[in-house]
Amino acid sequence: MDFSYPPRAEDFRTEVRQFLAEHVTPAVLEEQHSGTVHSWELHQKMAAKGWLNGAVPEELGGGGRDALEMSVLIEELQLFRAPIDAMGVVIALASIILELGNDFLKDEVVPKLLRGESLGSFGYSEPESGSDVAAAQTKAVRDGDEWVINGTKMWTTMAHEADYVILLTRTNADVPKHKGLTFFIVPFDTPGIEIQPVWTMGYERSNATFYDDVRLDDKWRLGDVDGGWAVMKTALKFERGIAGGQFFSAPLIEDTIAHARRHRRPDGSLLIDDPVVRERLVRAMIDLEVCRVFAQRVAYGAAVGAPFGVEGSMTKLFASETFKKHSNWFIDILGVEGLLRHGEPDAPMGGFIEESFRHAPVTTIYGGTSEINRNMVAEGHLGLPRAR
Ligand SMILES: Cc1cc2nc3c(=O)[nH]c(=O)nc-3n(C[C@H](O)[C@H](O)[C@H](O)COP(=O)(O)OP(=O)(O)OC[C@H]3O[C@@H](n4cnc5c(N)ncnc54)[C@H](O)[C@@H]3O)c2cc1C
């Protein structure tokens, strides 16, 4: 069994590392403490390298870097802690439009996304529906060549920076819920849209978005009327293909080891000499290896064109739950000083562990909660009966 990446992917890794060492500057890292995990400067430089276009499959007209190269890119970005919340959405949105969109959407939206000029956002969740995404109630009603949209979306992350939202709406309330959905690409400068910030207990900003008699020409529709569930499946395929988070723990472990080697307790002993500290670090490193193998498995499946199964759910579940566990362990290791926040004098590791401690639980919710992913693994991998 050979777990190494092909030379092409390793050459790409070297190129990515050199680029990130130069461009993920302290100023870029600092930007994400504003709550917006995105840097326009870095994003546009990656677009200029052709990496956004490269992530779009060749058969859809993109640059067609393969899944192993994409996996390497995601791994390195996470090791460098690069602020890239917007990147995955841009790649997924461009790919969805190229696969299912009309010529107008392909010409109007995709080039701007892939050139790094525009960002997108996902408008699926609502105040009353998140996991059960098909229960969306935001209403779109046809009026001649136009649609009139009314409703509220929750957690429209990046809406305050983005130009577009891929919006899930209900166009038919008289059929089973999966059958009455329609998607639109909505430009945020359309009259009638309001964006309000929602802050998480972690450090990031998301948004509530309100749609009040928003009028949209039919050319902005994505896919068939009442055919939204098929679009959703395509969207999830692309979202899962580039899902990140597998290596969130990596810089956390590295920094904690460095800290434990330097930091002395009042009795003069080094933290790293404490067997409990060592055990936790080693267990975390083993978890990280498991994450790496999960990530490789997903990337390999995508590279050979295997249909997406439950591997994405397994990876997301394990990676986010271990990230949460590691943040808990490491904040304990730091003692009371670990509670000092980024920007406060004497905060160990610049407050990184404290920030991760608040951020990690959020990663077990977005992109599918741990409970939903456990259901998927139970049904799809263990063959247990469908959860009700
Ligand atoms: C920071 C952040 C960013 C996000 N960004 C976006 C975004 O950009 N776009 C977007 O559309 N959404 C986004 N989301 C929404 C996210 O996808 C939802 O929060 C998530 O799907 C859960 O939905 P919910 O919050 O409505 O909780 P609910 O679905 O109401 O779930 C509540 C609890 O019940 C559990 N539960 C629900 N159903 C089941 C079941 N069948 N079996 C077992 N347990 C179940 C859940 O796991 C959870 O613990 C974001 C969320 C967060 C926190």
GROMACS .gro file of C-alpha atoms and ligand atoms in nm:
model
  441
    1MET     CA    1   0.000   0.000   0.000
    2ASP     CA    2   0.151   0.329  -0.110
    3PHE     CA    3   0.029   0.639   0.072
    4SER     CA    4   0.260   0.880  -0.107
    5TYR     CA    5   0.130   1.140  -0.350
    6PRO     CA    6   0.238   1.127  -0.715
    7PRO     CA    7   0.536   1.349  -0.811
    8ARG     CA    8   0.303   1.594  -0.990
    9ALA     CA    9   0.116   1.659  -0.663
   10GLU     CA   10   0.439   1.687  -0.461
   11ASP     CA   11   0.582   1.937  -0.713
   12PHE     CA   12   0.263   2.135  -0.675
   13ARG     CA   13   0.302   2.118  -0.294
   14THR     CA   14   0.647   2.275  -0.324
   15GLU     CA   15   0.507   2.554  -0.542
   16VAL     CA   16   0.217   2.613  -0.300
   17ARG     CA   17   0.449   2.621   0.004
   18GLN     CA   18   0.678   2.875  -0.157
   19PHE     CA   19   0.383   3.092  -0.253
   20LEU     CA   20   0.223   3.073   0.094
   21ALA     CA   21   0.551   3.140   0.276
   22GLU     CA   22   0.570   3.464   0.079
   23HIS     CA   23   0.205   3.570   0.080
   24VAL     CA   24   0.051   3.451   0.409
   25THR     CA   25   0.209   3.744   0.588
   26PRO     CA   26   0.143   3.843   0.951
   27ALA     CA   27  -0.083   4.118   0.810
   28VAL     CA   28  -0.290   3.861   0.617
   29LEU     CA   29  -0.319   3.642   0.928
   30GLU     CA   30  -0.418   3.940   1.139
   31GLU     CA   31  -0.705   4.029   0.904
   32GLN     CA   32  -0.910   3.725   1.006
   33HIS     CA   33  -0.933   3.846   1.365
   34SER     CA   34  -1.188   4.096   1.228
   35GLY     CA   35  -1.421   3.794   1.206
   36THR     CA   36  -1.413   3.768   0.826
   37VAL     CA   37  -1.199   3.467   0.744
   38HIS     CA   38  -1.097   3.600   0.405
   39SER     CA   39  -0.818   3.814   0.264
   40TRP     CA   40  -0.892   3.982  -0.070
   41GLU     CA   41  -0.519   4.026  -0.129
   42LEU     CA   42  -0.441   3.655  -0.083
   43HIS     CA   43  -0.754   3.546  -0.270
   44GLN     CA   44  -0.666   3.756  -0.574
   45LYS     CA   45  -0.307   3.637  -0.575
   46MET     CA   46  -0.429   3.275  -0.571
   47ALA     CA   47  -0.668   3.358  -0.856
   48ALA     CA   48  -0.378   3.510  -1.050
   49LYS     CA   49  -0.184   3.184  -1.001
   50GLY     CA   50  -0.479   3.010  -1.173
   51TRP     CA   51  -0.562   2.803  -0.866
   52LEU     CA   52  -0.932   2.897  -0.851
   53ASN     CA   53  -0.979   2.809  -1.215
   54GLY     CA   54  -0.755   2.505  -1.169
   55ALA     CA   55  -0.991   2.367  -0.906
   56VAL     CA   56  -1.282   2.356  -1.151
   57PRO     CA   57  -1.305   2.021  -1.334
   58GLU     CA   58  -1.164   2.019  -1.688
   59GLU     CA   59  -1.480   1.872  -1.839
   60LEU     CA   60  -1.666   2.184  -1.719
   61GLY     CA   61  -1.411   2.414  -1.883
   62GLY     CA   62  -1.193   2.474  -1.578
   63GLY     CA   63  -0.820   2.428  -1.535
   64GLY     CA   64  -0.873   2.072  -1.414
   65ARG     CA   65  -0.614   2.023  -1.145
   66ASP     CA   66  -0.685   1.677  -1.011
   67ALA     CA   67  -0.829   1.597  -0.671
   68LEU     CA   68  -0.489   1.497  -0.526
   69GLU     CA   69  -0.344   1.837  -0.617
   70MET     CA   70  -0.650   2.006  -0.465
   71SER     CA   71  -0.606   1.802  -0.151
   72VAL     CA   72  -0.244   1.916  -0.131
   73LEU     CA   73  -0.351   2.278  -0.179
   74ILE     CA   74  -0.612   2.255   0.099
   75GLU     CA   75  -0.365   2.083   0.333
   76GLU     CA   76  -0.099   2.348   0.285
   77LEU     CA   77  -0.347   2.635   0.318
   78GLN     CA   78  -0.462   2.493   0.651
   79LEU     CA   79  -0.107   2.431   0.774
   80PHE     CA   80  -0.036   2.799   0.703
   81ARG     CA   81  -0.366   2.898   0.869
   82ALA     CA   82  -0.456   3.094   0.557
   83PRO     CA   83  -0.796   3.271   0.577
   84ILE     CA   84  -0.985   3.095   0.298
   85ASP     CA   85  -1.354   3.072   0.394
   86ALA     CA   86  -1.449   3.236   0.063
   87MET     CA   87  -1.231   3.023  -0.161
   88GLY     CA   88  -1.425   2.697  -0.135
   89VAL     CA   89  -1.756   2.876  -0.197
   90VAL     CA   90  -1.618   3.044  -0.509
   91ILE     CA   91  -1.492   2.714  -0.652
   92ALA     CA   92  -1.813   2.527  -0.569
   93LEU     CA   93  -2.036   2.804  -0.707
   94ALA     CA   94  -1.841   2.837  -1.034
   95SER     CA   95  -1.851   2.457  -1.079
   96ILE     CA   96  -2.226   2.434  -1.007
   97ILE     CA   97  -2.305   2.711  -1.258
   98LEU     CA   98  -2.081   2.554  -1.522
   99GLU     CA   99  -2.254   2.220  -1.476
  100LEU     CA  100  -2.616   2.337  -1.450
  101GLY     CA  101  -2.639   2.707  -1.536
  102ASN     CA  102  -2.764   2.881  -1.849
  103ASP     CA  103  -2.531   3.071  -2.085
  104PHE     CA  104  -2.614   3.403  -1.920
  105LEU     CA  105  -2.499   3.282  -1.575
  106LYS     CA  106  -2.191   3.115  -1.722
  107ASP     CA  107  -2.085   3.436  -1.898
  108GLU     CA  108  -2.193   3.687  -1.635
  109VAL     CA  109  -2.091   3.524  -1.306
  110VAL     CA  110  -1.828   3.252  -1.354
  111PRO     CA  111  -1.542   3.462  -1.503
  112LYS     CA  112  -1.570   3.718  -1.222
  113LEU     CA  113  -1.560   3.441  -0.961
  114LEU     CA  114  -1.260   3.264  -1.110
  115ARG     CA  115  -1.065   3.587  -1.171
  116GLY     CA  116  -1.096   3.657  -0.798
  117GLU     CA  117  -1.306   3.970  -0.855
  118SER     CA  118  -1.632   3.847  -0.700
  119LEU     CA  119  -1.725   3.621  -0.411
  120GLY     CA  120  -2.029   3.402  -0.361
  121SER     CA  121  -2.221   3.272  -0.060
  122PHE     CA  122  -2.454   2.983   0.020
  123GLY     CA  123  -2.815   3.075   0.100
  124TYR     CA  124  -2.961   2.743   0.214
  125SER     CA  125  -3.025   2.767   0.590
  126GLU     CA  126  -3.318   2.956   0.738
  127PRO     CA  127  -3.424   3.042   1.093
  128GLU     CA  128  -3.652   2.734   1.096
  129SER     CA  129  -3.451   2.493   0.880
  130GLY     CA  130  -3.085   2.402   0.875
  131SER     CA  131  -3.017   2.028   0.880
  132ASP     CA  132  -3.351   1.970   0.709
  133VAL     CA  133  -3.252   2.197   0.423
  134ALA     CA  134  -3.545   2.085   0.201
  135ALA     CA  135  -3.785   2.250   0.447
  136ALA     CA  136  -3.683   2.597   0.319
  137GLN     CA  137  -3.971   2.848   0.320
  138THR     CA  138  -3.823   3.150   0.140
  139LYS     CA  139  -4.081   3.200  -0.131
  140ALA     CA  140  -4.028   3.273  -0.501
  141VAL     CA  141  -4.341   3.357  -0.703
  142ARG     CA  142  -4.339   3.395  -1.080
  143ASP     CA  143  -4.457   3.727  -1.228
  144GLY     CA  144  -4.419   3.726  -1.607
  145ASP     CA  145  -4.048   3.709  -1.690
  146GLU     CA  146  -3.962   3.789  -1.331
  147TRP     CA  147  -3.967   3.624  -0.990
  148VAL     CA  148  -4.058   3.793  -0.663
  149ILE     CA  149  -3.866   3.659  -0.364
  150ASN     CA  150  -3.959   3.699   0.003
  151GLY     CA  151  -3.806   3.536   0.307
  152THR     CA  152  -3.517   3.515   0.551
  153LYS     CA  153  -3.194   3.317   0.538
  154MET     CA  154  -2.970   3.250   0.837
  155TRP     CA  155  -2.595   3.194   0.835
  156THR     CA  156  -2.529   3.344   0.492
  157THR     CA  157  -2.156   3.349   0.562
  158MET     CA  158  -1.954   3.597   0.353
  159ALA     CA  159  -2.269   3.778   0.233
  160HIS     CA  160  -2.118   4.107   0.354
  161GLU     CA  161  -1.820   4.062   0.120
  162ALA     CA  162  -1.986   3.867  -0.161
  163ASP     CA  163  -2.155   3.978  -0.483
  164TYR     CA  164  -2.381   3.674  -0.518
  165VAL     CA  165  -2.579   3.423  -0.317
  166ILE     CA  166  -2.697   3.085  -0.443
  167LEU     CA  167  -3.045   3.102  -0.300
  168LEU     CA  168  -3.271   2.805  -0.222
  169THR     CA  169  -3.638   2.901  -0.255
  170ARG     CA  170  -3.979   2.737  -0.238
  171THR     CA  171  -4.173   2.765  -0.561
  172ASN     CA  172  -4.438   2.502  -0.490
  173ALA     CA  173  -4.593   2.434  -0.151
  174ASP     CA  174  -4.842   2.175  -0.280
  175VAL     CA  175  -4.597   1.890  -0.343
  176PRO     CA  176  -4.365   1.693  -0.111
  177LYS     CA  177  -4.102   1.935   0.021
  178HIS     CA  178  -3.810   1.808  -0.194
  179LYS     CA  179  -4.011   1.860  -0.511
  180GLY     CA  180  -4.109   2.225  -0.473
  181LEU     CA  181  -3.766   2.394  -0.456
  182THR     CA  182  -3.594   2.623  -0.708
  183PHE     CA  183  -3.250   2.783  -0.700
  184PHE     CA  184  -3.148   3.133  -0.810
  185ILE     CA  185  -2.820   3.315  -0.828
  186VAL     CA  186  -2.905   3.648  -0.667
  187PRO     CA  187  -2.679   3.952  -0.699
  188PHE     CA  188  -2.658   4.122  -0.361
  189ASP     CA  189  -2.704   4.467  -0.517
  190THR     CA  190  -3.063   4.377  -0.616
  191PRO     CA  191  -3.309   4.613  -0.437
  192GLY     CA  192  -3.492   4.463  -0.137
  193ILE     CA  193  -3.201   4.272   0.024
  194GLU     CA  194  -3.077   4.348   0.373
  195ILE     CA  195  -2.771   4.190   0.536
  196GLN     CA  196  -2.729   4.186   0.914
  197PRO     CA  197  -2.426   4.051   1.099
  198VAL     CA  198  -2.449   3.739   1.317
  199TRP     CA  199  -2.149   3.675   1.540
  200THR     CA  200  -2.060   3.325   1.653
  201MET     CA  201  -1.912   3.234   1.992
  202GLY     CA  202  -1.600   3.168   1.790
  203TYR     CA  203  -1.451   3.473   1.632
  204GLU     CA  204  -1.619   3.468   1.293
  205ARG     CA  205  -1.895   3.675   1.146
  206SER     CA  206  -2.182   3.521   0.957
  207ASN     CA  207  -2.504   3.696   0.848
  208ALA     CA  208  -2.881   3.689   0.847
  209THR     CA  209  -3.012   3.797   0.504
  210PHE     CA  210  -3.360   3.935   0.440
  211TYR     CA  211  -3.539   3.932   0.103
  212ASP     CA  212  -3.830   4.173   0.075
  213ASP     CA  213  -4.009   4.171  -0.264
  214VAL     CA  214  -3.680   4.111  -0.442
  215ARG     CA  215  -3.752   4.111  -0.818
  216LEU     CA  216  -3.530   3.897  -1.036
  217ASP     CA  217  -3.534   3.822  -1.408
  218ASP     CA  218  -3.581   3.453  -1.492
  219LYS     CA  219  -3.230   3.444  -1.643
  220TRP     CA  220  -3.094   3.431  -1.286
  221ARG     CA  221  -3.268   3.096  -1.223
  222LEU     CA  222  -3.031   2.801  -1.180
  223GLY     CA  223  -3.176   2.471  -1.298
  224ASP     CA  224  -3.539   2.381  -1.353
  225VAL     CA  225  -3.840   2.529  -1.178
  226ASP     CA  226  -3.916   2.291  -0.888
  227GLY     CA  227  -3.593   2.106  -0.976
  228GLY     CA  228  -3.393   2.253  -0.688
  229TRP     CA  229  -3.323   1.921  -0.519
  230ALA     CA  230  -3.115   1.804  -0.818
  231VAL     CA  231  -2.919   2.132  -0.798
  232MET     CA  232  -2.871   2.077  -0.424
  233LYS     CA  233  -2.718   1.734  -0.490
  234THR     CA  234  -2.474   1.885  -0.739
  235ALA     CA  235  -2.392   2.164  -0.495
  236LEU     CA  236  -2.319   1.913  -0.218
  237LYS     CA  237  -2.100   1.711  -0.454
  238PHE     CA  238  -1.878   2.013  -0.521
  239GLU     CA  239  -1.891   2.134  -0.161
  240ARG     CA  240  -1.782   1.794  -0.030
  241GLY     CA  241  -1.513   1.760  -0.295
  242ILE     CA  242  -1.333   2.064  -0.163
  243ALA     CA  243  -1.441   2.046   0.200
  244GLY     CA  244  -1.168   2.161   0.432
  245GLY     CA  245  -1.100   2.131   0.801
  246GLN     CA  246  -0.900   1.807   0.792
  247PHE     CA  247  -0.581   1.978   0.906
  248PHE     CA  248  -0.718   2.245   1.142
  249SER     CA  249  -0.545   2.070   1.432
  250ALA     CA  250  -0.203   2.063   1.265
  251PRO     CA  251  -0.082   2.417   1.346
  252LEU     CA  252  -0.246   2.386   1.690
  253ILE     CA  253  -0.035   2.080   1.773
  254GLU     CA  254   0.281   2.237   1.632
  255ASP     CA  255   0.237   2.555   1.837
  256THR     CA  256   0.152   2.365   2.156
  257ILE     CA  257   0.465   2.152   2.124
  258ALA     CA  258   0.679   2.463   2.071
  259HIS     CA  259   0.518   2.628   2.375
  260ALA     CA  260   0.558   2.314   2.592
  261ARG     CA  261   0.928   2.299   2.505
  262ARG     CA  262   0.981   2.659   2.622
  263HIS     CA  263   0.737   2.704   2.909
  264ARG     CA  264   0.840   2.625   3.266
  265ARG     CA  265   0.601   2.564   3.554
  266PRO     CA  266   0.658   2.737   3.892
  267ASP     CA  267   0.856   2.429   4.010
  268GLY     CA  268   1.098   2.483   3.720
  269SER     CA  269   0.993   2.180   3.516
  270LEU     CA  270   0.930   2.211   3.146
  271LEU     CA  271   0.572   2.145   3.033
  272ILE     CA  272   0.696   1.902   2.772
  273ASP     CA  273   0.839   1.678   3.046
  274ASP     CA  274   0.494   1.621   3.197
  275PRO     CA  275   0.381   1.271   3.092
  276VAL     CA  276   0.015   1.381   3.074
  277VAL     CA  277   0.108   1.665   2.836
  278ARG     CA  278   0.318   1.429   2.625
  279GLU     CA  279   0.042   1.172   2.606
  280ARG     CA  280  -0.213   1.427   2.488
  281LEU     CA  281   0.023   1.562   2.225
  282VAL     CA  282   0.096   1.215   2.093
  283ARG     CA  283  -0.273   1.122   2.086
  284ALA     CA  284  -0.345   1.442   1.895
  285MET     CA  285  -0.070   1.360   1.645
  286ILE     CA  286  -0.221   1.014   1.591
  287ASP     CA  287  -0.564   1.175   1.531
  288LEU     CA  288  -0.402   1.403   1.276
  289GLU     CA  289  -0.257   1.104   1.091
  290VAL     CA  290  -0.605   0.952   1.080
  291CYS     CA  291  -0.737   1.282   0.938
  292ARG     CA  292  -0.464   1.272   0.674
  293VAL     CA  293  -0.562   0.919   0.568
  294PHE     CA  294  -0.931   1.017   0.554
  295ALA     CA  295  -0.842   1.319   0.339
  296GLN     CA  296  -0.632   1.101   0.108
  297ARG     CA  297  -0.916   0.855   0.072
  298VAL     CA  298  -1.162   1.129  -0.027
  299ALA     CA  299  -0.908   1.281  -0.270
  300TYR     CA  300  -0.822   0.944  -0.421
  301GLY     CA  301  -1.191   0.859  -0.470
  302ALA     CA  302  -1.245   1.192  -0.645
  303ALA     CA  303  -0.930   1.147  -0.857
  304VAL     CA  304  -1.046   0.811  -0.992
  305GLY     CA  305  -1.404   0.935  -1.041
  306ALA     CA  306  -1.562   0.719  -0.771
  307PRO     CA  307  -1.907   0.850  -0.673
  308PHE     CA  308  -1.909   1.036  -0.343
  309GLY     CA  309  -2.006   0.807  -0.060
  310VAL     CA  310  -1.991   0.859   0.312
  311GLU     CA  311  -1.615   0.925   0.315
  312GLY     CA  312  -1.675   1.302   0.312
  313SER     CA  313  -1.903   1.271   0.617
  314MET     CA  314  -1.653   1.050   0.798
  315THR     CA  315  -1.373   1.296   0.731
  316LYS     CA  316  -1.568   1.605   0.833
  317LEU     CA  317  -1.702   1.435   1.147
  318PHE     CA  318  -1.368   1.299   1.265
  319ALA     CA  319  -1.169   1.613   1.179
  320SER     CA  320  -1.406   1.861   1.346
  321GLU     CA  321  -1.464   1.647   1.656
  322THR     CA  322  -1.091   1.587   1.708
  323PHE     CA  323  -1.019   1.958   1.650
  324LYS     CA  324  -1.266   2.033   1.931
  325LYS     CA  325  -1.110   1.767   2.154
  326HIS     CA  326  -0.756   1.894   2.090
  327SER     CA  327  -0.853   2.256   2.164
  328ASN     CA  328  -1.003   2.139   2.494
  329TRP     CA  329  -0.688   1.944   2.585
  330PHE     CA  330  -0.450   2.221   2.489
  331ILE     CA  331  -0.634   2.499   2.672
  332ASP     CA  332  -0.611   2.276   2.983
  333ILE     CA  333  -0.237   2.234   2.926
  334LEU     CA  334  -0.191   2.612   2.917
  335GLY     CA  335  -0.367   2.664   3.252
  336VAL     CA  336  -0.529   3.000   3.332
  337GLU     CA  337  -0.302   3.188   3.091
  338GLY     CA  338  -0.469   2.992   2.815
  339LEU     CA  339  -0.779   3.207   2.865
  340LEU     CA  340  -0.598   3.523   2.751
  341ARG     CA  341  -0.725   3.634   2.413
  342HIS     CA  342  -0.551   3.736   2.095
  343GLY     CA  343  -0.424   4.091   2.140
  344GLU     CA  344  -0.397   4.066   2.521
  345PRO     CA  345  -0.043   4.093   2.659
  346ASP     CA  346   0.110   3.755   2.756
  347ALA     CA  347  -0.152   3.550   2.569
  348PRO     CA  348   0.033   3.222   2.498
  349MET     CA  349   0.078   3.158   2.126
  350GLY     CA  350  -0.088   3.490   2.046
  351GLY     CA  351  -0.419   3.362   2.185
  352PHE     CA  352  -0.439   3.099   1.912
  353ILE     CA  353  -0.544   2.814   2.142
  354GLU     CA  354  -0.809   3.023   2.316
  355GLU     CA  355  -0.946   3.126   1.977
  356SER     CA  356  -0.948   2.765   1.855
  357PHE     CA  357  -1.125   2.660   2.176
  358ARG     CA  358  -1.415   2.890   2.083
  359HIS     CA  359  -1.398   2.825   1.710
  360ALA     CA  360  -1.372   2.444   1.708
  361PRO     CA  361  -1.729   2.372   1.829
  362VAL     CA  362  -1.858   2.587   1.541
  363THR     CA  363  -1.682   2.358   1.292
  364THR     CA  364  -1.892   2.068   1.424
  365ILE     CA  365  -2.208   2.257   1.314
  366TYR     CA  366  -2.149   2.424   0.979
  367GLY     CA  367  -2.135   2.218   0.661
  368GLY     CA  368  -2.349   1.949   0.829
  369THR     CA  369  -2.362   1.887   1.205
  370SER     CA  370  -2.187   1.595   1.373
  371GLU     CA  371  -2.525   1.431   1.444
  372ILE     CA  372  -2.625   1.447   1.077
  373ASN     CA  373  -2.287   1.311   0.971
  374ARG     CA  374  -2.316   1.029   1.227
  375ASN     CA  375  -2.654   0.944   1.075
  376MET     CA  376  -2.494   0.934   0.729
  377VAL     CA  377  -2.214   0.705   0.848
  378ALA     CA  378  -2.459   0.484   1.038
  379GLU     CA  379  -2.677   0.439   0.730
  380GLY     CA  380  -2.421   0.455   0.450
  381HIS     CA  381  -2.130   0.273   0.607
  382LEU     CA  382  -2.266   0.058   0.887
  383GLY     CA  383  -2.593  -0.026   0.710
  384LEU     CA  384  -2.804   0.066   1.012
  385PRO     CA  385  -3.173   0.149   0.960
  386ARG     CA  386  -3.257   0.499   0.843
  387ALA     CA  387  -3.286   0.752   1.130
  388ARG     CA  388  -3.628   0.913   1.171
  389LIG     C1  389  -2.063   2.965   1.159
  389LIG     C2  390  -2.167   2.906   1.071
  389LIG     C3  391  -2.161   2.929   0.936
  389LIG     C4  392  -2.258   2.878   0.851
  389LIG     N1  393  -2.256   2.912   0.718
  389LIG     C5  394  -2.361   2.877   0.639
  389LIG     C6  395  -2.370   2.927   0.505
  389LIG     O1  396  -2.281   2.996   0.457
  389LIG     N2  397  -2.482   2.898   0.435
  389LIG     C7  398  -2.585   2.822   0.485
  389LIG     O2  399  -2.681   2.800   0.414
  389LIG     N3  400  -2.576   2.771   0.610
  389LIG     C8  401  -2.469   2.798   0.688
  389LIG     N4  402  -2.462   2.751   0.819
  389LIG     C9  403  -2.575   2.675   0.871
  389LIG    C10  404  -2.543   2.534   0.905
  389LIG     O3  405  -2.530   2.455   0.789
  389LIG    C11  406  -2.655   2.489   0.999
  389LIG     O4  407  -2.639   2.560   1.120
  389LIG    C12  408  -2.652   2.343   1.025
  389LIG     O5  409  -2.685   2.275   0.907
  389LIG    C13  410  -2.750   2.305   1.137
  389LIG     O6  411  -2.876   2.360   1.116
  389LIG     P1  412  -2.950   2.438   1.233
  389LIG     O7  413  -2.855   2.537   1.290
  389LIG     O8  414  -3.081   2.489   1.179
  389LIG     O9  415  -2.977   2.331   1.345
  389LIG     P2  416  -3.092   2.221   1.342
  389LIG    O10  417  -3.098   2.155   1.209
  389LIG    O11  418  -3.217   2.282   1.397
  389LIG    O12  419  -3.033   2.117   1.445
  389LIG    C14  420  -3.039   2.138   1.587
  389LIG    C15  421  -2.973   2.020   1.654
  389LIG    O13  422  -3.048   1.900   1.623
  389LIG    C16  423  -2.964   1.803   1.561
  389LIG     N5  424  -3.039   1.734   1.457
  389LIG    C17  425  -3.109   1.790   1.355
  389LIG     N6  426  -3.163   1.695   1.277
  389LIG    C18  427  -3.122   1.575   1.326
  389LIG    C19  428  -3.143   1.439   1.288
  389LIG     N7  429  -3.216   1.410   1.180
  389LIG     N8  430  -3.086   1.343   1.362
  389LIG    C20  431  -3.009   1.374   1.470
  389LIG     N9  432  -2.987   1.501   1.512
  389LIG    C21  433  -3.042   1.601   1.441
  389LIG    C22  434  -2.849   1.883   1.500
  389LIG    O14  435  -2.731   1.807   1.485
  389LIG    C23  436  -2.830   1.994   1.605
  389LIG    O15  437  -2.753   1.948   1.712
  389LIG    C24  438  -2.364   2.798   0.904
  389LIG    C25  439  -2.366   2.770   1.041
  389LIG    C26  440  -2.270   2.824   1.125
  389LIG    C27  441  -2.279   2.796   1.272
   0.00000   0.00000   0.00000
